[in-house]
GROMACS .gro file of C-alpha atoms in nm:
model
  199
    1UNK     CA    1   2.721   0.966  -5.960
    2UNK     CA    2   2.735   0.796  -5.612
    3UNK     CA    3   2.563   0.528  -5.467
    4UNK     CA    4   2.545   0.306  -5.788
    5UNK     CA    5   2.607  -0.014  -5.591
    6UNK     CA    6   2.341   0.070  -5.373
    7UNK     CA    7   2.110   0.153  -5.660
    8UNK     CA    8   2.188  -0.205  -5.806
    9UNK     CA    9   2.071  -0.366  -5.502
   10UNK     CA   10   1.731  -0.166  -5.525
   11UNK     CA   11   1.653  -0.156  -5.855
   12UNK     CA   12   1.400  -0.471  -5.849
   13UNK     CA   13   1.257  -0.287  -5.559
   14UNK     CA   14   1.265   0.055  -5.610
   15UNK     CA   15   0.911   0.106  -5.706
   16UNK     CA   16   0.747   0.089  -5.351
   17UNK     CA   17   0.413   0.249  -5.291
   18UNK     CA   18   0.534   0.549  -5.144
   19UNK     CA   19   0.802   0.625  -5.399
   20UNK     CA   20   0.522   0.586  -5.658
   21UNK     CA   21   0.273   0.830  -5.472
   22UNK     CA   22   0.609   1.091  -5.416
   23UNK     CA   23   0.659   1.029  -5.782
   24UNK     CA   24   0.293   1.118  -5.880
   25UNK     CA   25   0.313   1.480  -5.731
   26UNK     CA   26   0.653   1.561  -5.954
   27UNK     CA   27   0.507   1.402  -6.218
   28UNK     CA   28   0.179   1.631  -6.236
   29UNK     CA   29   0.455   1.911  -6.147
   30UNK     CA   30   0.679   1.876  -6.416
   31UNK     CA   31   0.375   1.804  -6.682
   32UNK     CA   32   0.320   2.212  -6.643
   33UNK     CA   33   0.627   2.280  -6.785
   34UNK     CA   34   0.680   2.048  -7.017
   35UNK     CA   35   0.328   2.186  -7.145
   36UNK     CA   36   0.488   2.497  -7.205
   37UNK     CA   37   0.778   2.390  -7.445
   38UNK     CA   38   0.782   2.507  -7.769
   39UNK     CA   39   0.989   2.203  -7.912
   40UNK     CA   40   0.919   1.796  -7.806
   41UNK     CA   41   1.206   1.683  -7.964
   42UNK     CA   42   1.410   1.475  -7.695
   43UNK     CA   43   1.347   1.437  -7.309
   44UNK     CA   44   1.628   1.315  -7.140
   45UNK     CA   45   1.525   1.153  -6.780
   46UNK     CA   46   1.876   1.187  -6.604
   47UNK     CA   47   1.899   0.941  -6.298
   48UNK     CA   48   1.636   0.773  -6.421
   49UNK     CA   49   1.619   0.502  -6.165
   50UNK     CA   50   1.275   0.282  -6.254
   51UNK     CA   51   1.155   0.550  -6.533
   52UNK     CA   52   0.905   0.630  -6.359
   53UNK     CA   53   0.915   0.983  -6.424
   54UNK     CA   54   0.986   0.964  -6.796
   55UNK     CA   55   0.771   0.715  -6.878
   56UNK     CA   56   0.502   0.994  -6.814
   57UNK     CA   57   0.643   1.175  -7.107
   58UNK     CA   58   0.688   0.928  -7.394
   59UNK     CA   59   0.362   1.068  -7.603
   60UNK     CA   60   0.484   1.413  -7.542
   61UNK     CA   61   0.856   1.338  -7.718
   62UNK     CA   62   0.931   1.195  -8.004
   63UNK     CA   63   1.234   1.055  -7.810
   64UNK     CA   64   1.271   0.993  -7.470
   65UNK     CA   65   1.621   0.909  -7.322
   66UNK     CA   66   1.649   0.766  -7.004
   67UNK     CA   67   2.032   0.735  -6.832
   68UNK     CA   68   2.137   0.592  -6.564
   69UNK     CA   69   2.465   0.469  -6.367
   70UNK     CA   70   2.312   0.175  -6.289
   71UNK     CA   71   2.295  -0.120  -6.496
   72UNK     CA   72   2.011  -0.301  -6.321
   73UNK     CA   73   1.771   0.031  -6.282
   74UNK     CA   74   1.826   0.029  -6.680
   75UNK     CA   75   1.691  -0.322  -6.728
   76UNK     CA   76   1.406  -0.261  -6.516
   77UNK     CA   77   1.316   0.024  -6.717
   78UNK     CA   78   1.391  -0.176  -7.039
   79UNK     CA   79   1.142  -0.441  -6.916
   80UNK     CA   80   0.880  -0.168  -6.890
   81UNK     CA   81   0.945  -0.060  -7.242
   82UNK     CA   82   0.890  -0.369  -7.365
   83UNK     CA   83   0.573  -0.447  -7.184
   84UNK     CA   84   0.421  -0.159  -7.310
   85UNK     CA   85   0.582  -0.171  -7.691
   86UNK     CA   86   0.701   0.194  -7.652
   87UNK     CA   87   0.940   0.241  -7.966
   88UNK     CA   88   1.060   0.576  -7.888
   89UNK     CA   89   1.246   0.491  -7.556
   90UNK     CA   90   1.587   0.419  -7.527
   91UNK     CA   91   1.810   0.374  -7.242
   92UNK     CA   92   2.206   0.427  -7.159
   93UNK     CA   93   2.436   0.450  -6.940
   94UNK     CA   94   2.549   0.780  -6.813
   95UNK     CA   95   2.886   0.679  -6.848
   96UNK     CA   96   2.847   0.624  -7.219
   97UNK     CA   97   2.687   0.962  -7.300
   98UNK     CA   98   2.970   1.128  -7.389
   99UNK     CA   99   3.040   0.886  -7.730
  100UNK     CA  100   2.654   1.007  -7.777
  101UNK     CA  101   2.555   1.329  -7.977
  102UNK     CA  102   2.269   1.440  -7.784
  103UNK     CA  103   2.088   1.781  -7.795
  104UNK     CA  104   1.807   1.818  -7.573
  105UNK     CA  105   1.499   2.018  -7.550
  106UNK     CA  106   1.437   1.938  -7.210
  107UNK     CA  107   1.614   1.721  -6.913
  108UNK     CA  108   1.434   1.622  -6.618
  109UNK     CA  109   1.651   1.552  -6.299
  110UNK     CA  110   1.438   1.426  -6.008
  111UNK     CA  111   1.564   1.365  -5.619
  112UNK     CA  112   1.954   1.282  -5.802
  113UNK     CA  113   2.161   1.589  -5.731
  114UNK     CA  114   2.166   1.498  -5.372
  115UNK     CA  115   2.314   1.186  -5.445
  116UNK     CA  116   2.592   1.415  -5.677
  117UNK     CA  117   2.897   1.501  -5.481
  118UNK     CA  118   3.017   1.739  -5.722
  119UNK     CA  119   2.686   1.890  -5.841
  120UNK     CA  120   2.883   2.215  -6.066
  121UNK     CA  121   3.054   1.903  -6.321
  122UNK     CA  122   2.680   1.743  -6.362
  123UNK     CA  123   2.510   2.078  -6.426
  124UNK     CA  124   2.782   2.205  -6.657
  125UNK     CA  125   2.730   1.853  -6.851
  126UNK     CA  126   2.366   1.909  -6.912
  127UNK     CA  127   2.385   2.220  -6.999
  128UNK     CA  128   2.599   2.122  -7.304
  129UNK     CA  129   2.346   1.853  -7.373
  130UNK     CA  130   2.045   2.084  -7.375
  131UNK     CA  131   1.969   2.274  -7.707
  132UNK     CA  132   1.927   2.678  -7.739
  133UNK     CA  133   1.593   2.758  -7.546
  134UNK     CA  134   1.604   2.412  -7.372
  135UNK     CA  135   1.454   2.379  -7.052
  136UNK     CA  136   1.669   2.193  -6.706
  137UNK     CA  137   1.373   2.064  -6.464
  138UNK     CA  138   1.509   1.988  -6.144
  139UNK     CA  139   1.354   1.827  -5.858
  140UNK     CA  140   1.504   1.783  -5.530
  141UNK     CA  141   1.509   1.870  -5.145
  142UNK     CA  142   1.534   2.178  -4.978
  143UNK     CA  143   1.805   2.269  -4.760
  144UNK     CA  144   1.742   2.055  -4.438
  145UNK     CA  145   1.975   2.053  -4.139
  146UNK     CA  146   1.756   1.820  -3.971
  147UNK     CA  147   1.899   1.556  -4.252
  148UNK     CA  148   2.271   1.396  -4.122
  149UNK     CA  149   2.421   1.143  -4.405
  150UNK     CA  150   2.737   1.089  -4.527
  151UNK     CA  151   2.583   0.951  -4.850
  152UNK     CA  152   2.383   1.227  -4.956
  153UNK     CA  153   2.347   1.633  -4.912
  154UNK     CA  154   2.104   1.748  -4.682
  155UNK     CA  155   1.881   1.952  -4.984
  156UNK     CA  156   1.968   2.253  -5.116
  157UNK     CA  157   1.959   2.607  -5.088
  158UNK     CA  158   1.702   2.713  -5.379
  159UNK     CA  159   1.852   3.064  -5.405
  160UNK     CA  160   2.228   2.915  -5.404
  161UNK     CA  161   2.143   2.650  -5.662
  162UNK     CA  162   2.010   2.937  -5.889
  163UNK     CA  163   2.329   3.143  -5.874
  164UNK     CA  164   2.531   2.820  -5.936
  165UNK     CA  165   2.300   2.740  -6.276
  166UNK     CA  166   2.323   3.161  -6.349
  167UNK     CA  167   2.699   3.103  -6.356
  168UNK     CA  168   2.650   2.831  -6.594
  169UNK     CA  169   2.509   2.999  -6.848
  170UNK     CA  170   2.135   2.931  -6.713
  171UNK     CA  171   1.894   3.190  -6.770
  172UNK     CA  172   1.512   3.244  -6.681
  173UNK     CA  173   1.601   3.071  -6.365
  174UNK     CA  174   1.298   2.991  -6.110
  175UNK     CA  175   1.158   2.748  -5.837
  176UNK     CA  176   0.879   2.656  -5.646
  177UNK     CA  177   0.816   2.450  -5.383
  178UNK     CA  178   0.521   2.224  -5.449
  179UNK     CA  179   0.511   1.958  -5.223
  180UNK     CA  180   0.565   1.893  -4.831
  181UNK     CA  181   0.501   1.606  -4.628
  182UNK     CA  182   0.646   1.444  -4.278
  183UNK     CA  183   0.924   1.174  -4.287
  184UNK     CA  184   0.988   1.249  -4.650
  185UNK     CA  185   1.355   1.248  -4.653
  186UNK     CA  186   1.513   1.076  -4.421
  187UNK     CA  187   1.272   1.040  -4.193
  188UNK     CA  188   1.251   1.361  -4.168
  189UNK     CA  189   0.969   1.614  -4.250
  190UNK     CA  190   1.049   1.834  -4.605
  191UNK     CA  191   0.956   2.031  -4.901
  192UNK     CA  192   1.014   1.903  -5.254
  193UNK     CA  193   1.057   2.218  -5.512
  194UNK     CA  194   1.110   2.225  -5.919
  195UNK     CA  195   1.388   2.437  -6.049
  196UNK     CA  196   1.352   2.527  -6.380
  197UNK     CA  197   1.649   2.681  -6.599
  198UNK     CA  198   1.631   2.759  -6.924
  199UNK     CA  199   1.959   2.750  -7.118
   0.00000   0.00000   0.00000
């Protein structure tokens, strides 16, 4: 994944007030799918940053994973798993998950494929990590040509990102945007939609 040395810098001040309120919309978004699973086995909270987003789901697992390519996002989220004595939490680096026998029921990637620059090797991964009937929740941008950065892509095409997951192996395949706002990525106004694929 890109940016880690970036992510390292922020990590002790990644949980701003706006990334928190942004957070709390894909947080009640994600909550209606996860409500639909049949198995709670293990979440896996992939670019986990802070844990914010998986924190949400610790009573609904009996394991929650969070990974991460950055060492000091990790810590922080270890420091919140101690504070609150949460036993079923465990964090790693995504760079050690493949000496890790993981089957998933359901992965949550929020706002980190745009940081991805080869998004087909990261969906093909979690794919193989995600069990029969598991569910891929993704949460990102759509496609906006306003956006100029050499450090991230500009969103994505919903209807191209399904066809890539279809080609995976991904079936059941469906999104939704669910949340909008001005300057939301890079300074620009945008939509926020969940992807769900079920493998």
């Amino acid at each position: 994944m890109a940016n880690k040395d970036i992510f390292d810098k922020m990590a002790n001040s990644y949980d701003s007030e706006d990334r928190l309120e942004v957070g709390s919309h894909i947080i009640r978004e994600a909550q209606k799918h996860v409500a639909q699973l049949e198995t709670k086995n293990t979440l896996i909270d992939f670019g986990c940053g802070t844990g914010e987003i998986g924190l949400n789901f610790i009573q609904d697992f009996n394991q929650v994973l969070f990974l991460d390519v950055s060492e000091n996002m990790l810590n922080v989220v270890e420091e919140k798993l101690a504070a609150a004595v949460i036993k079923n939490g465990k964090t790693m680096l995504i760079d050690e998950i493949s000496n890790f026998r993981v089957e998933a029921d359901c992965i949550i990637v929020s706002q980190v494929l745009l940081h991805i620059p080869d998004t087909e090797a990261v969906l093909t991964s979690l794919f193989h990590m995600l069990k029969t009937e598991g569910s891929l929740l993704i949460v990102d941008f759509d496609k906006n040509e306003l956006v100029q950065s050499a450090l991230v892509h500009n969103g994505f095409d919903q209807n191209k990102l399904a066809d890539q997951l279809k080609k995976l192996g991904f079936s059941k395949v469906h999104s939704e945007i669910f949340f909008e706002r001005d300057q939301l990525f890079m300074g620009q106004a945008a939509s926020l939609f969940l992807m769900e694929a079920v493998k």
